[in-house]
Amino acid sequence: MTTTAPLGAEERTGSPAVPPAGRRTALARLRSGNGLVFVLPFLLVFGLFMVWPIVQGLWMSFTDSSLALRDTDFVGFDNYTEAFGDPDVWSSLGNTVFFTVVSSVPLVLVALAMALLVHSGLAGQWVWRLSFFAPYLLPVTVVTLIWTWLYQPELGMANQLLDTLGMEPVGWLSDESVAMWSVAALTVWWTVGFNFLLYLAALQSLPATFDEAAALDGAGAWRRLRSITLPQLRRTTGLVAMLQVLASLKVFDQIYILTKGGPNGSTRPVLEYVYDVGFTGYRLGYASAVSYLFFALIVVVSLVQLRLFRREV
């Protein structure tokens, strides 16, 4: 006589048996521990090179720390009070805001126009894509060297073109009223390729059914662009505008290499002023206070942009 063993829970139900609560907790701890092992190297690097410098810099902003002195005293909010009353802080902040406005607007509009031009199906697509995006791949030193030659007063191509048109030469980097516009033109030529790529990717992902239906109804190209294409690009435009404003507020490299903040401080942004105060004037504590005030401003601008972007979407 043969007997069969009673079926277990897993065999009766056809599903794996559920482990006890204590065993589930142990498994969860084991899995979380394994994850921590993989994340730990990143956390160590992040804490060492990001969190600790931020904390150290914040503490430094409340001291009179200097590269010329070894002793450091706690001064409280004196550095912040001085920063609010420093005319150089406000002038550099004004330069930064002005640069952000004159560079961000064309970097959005020109990138959109370039993407629409390529998306329209022009012949030689790879040539257009390469020519629009290639400058973005150049390092800042190469870009500033190229534009220094273009802006050269006597032999530069910019003034040579003006001379051909019968116009007077312009001090592109020596005239206070023109220098920031010159830097903005350089920045647009250099970085517009990234925004162009974002817009082109967004255009290629749009469904063609709406545009085709509007064309069948007799809508012209401009009408379809204004009523169908641009509304669908609203999210991309918000993203591009947000990234561009934040990048322009943090401008430093091209201005420092091209003009050193001149002439007469007309192109000096906040970050260059922080650099000058901290590493030329040796006042690390005061430079830290100015940088953290500027950091707070960037955070506020980011939150406002994010709120406006969510509201529009």
C-alpha angles and dihedrals in degrees: 000000000000124000129197124218115244114265116256124233092261093051095045096050099032092230130099116270116259111242118234120273093255092052091048090054091050091050091049091051091048092051093046090048091053090051091051090054090058094044096044097083091054092046091052093050092043092050094045099047102027116021098038095048090049092051092043092049092049091053090046090056089065093053138063092243113168138178089226097053131054097201117080125196129194110246101173115211095345093109092051092047090051091048093055090053097042111109091201090060092053094045092050090046089052090051090050093050092046092051091048092054098044093045104037097053096055091039088062099039097041092047090052092049092049092049092049090049093053093041091054089073105255117181116261097033095177091054093054094045092048095046093049097046103032097082090058089064094058120099117245094250092058092046094051091047091053093049093044087061091046091050095044106132100227107022103021118121092234094061091038088058091049090050090052089054091049095251130134119261118259128221094231094181101019101052112084092212094052106033098083091047088053091053090048091052090052091049093050092051092046103045106025090092093073093054089044089056092051092050093045092052090050093049092050091053095053116106112249095212096087094049092047092049091050091049090053089052090056101258114154127230094263092047092050091048094050099041104032114017102040095047089053089052093055095105092047091048090052091050093047092047093049094049092045096050092050092047093048093049088057095051115146117121103066094041094048093049096040105041108359085229094303162170092067092327093300093133101032110124126201095263092054090050089052089050093048094048095044103040103022099034092033092225101134095164094054092043089053091052092051091047093051092049088052090047089054089051091052091050091052092048090049093051092047091049092047091051093048091046092052091047093051093047 
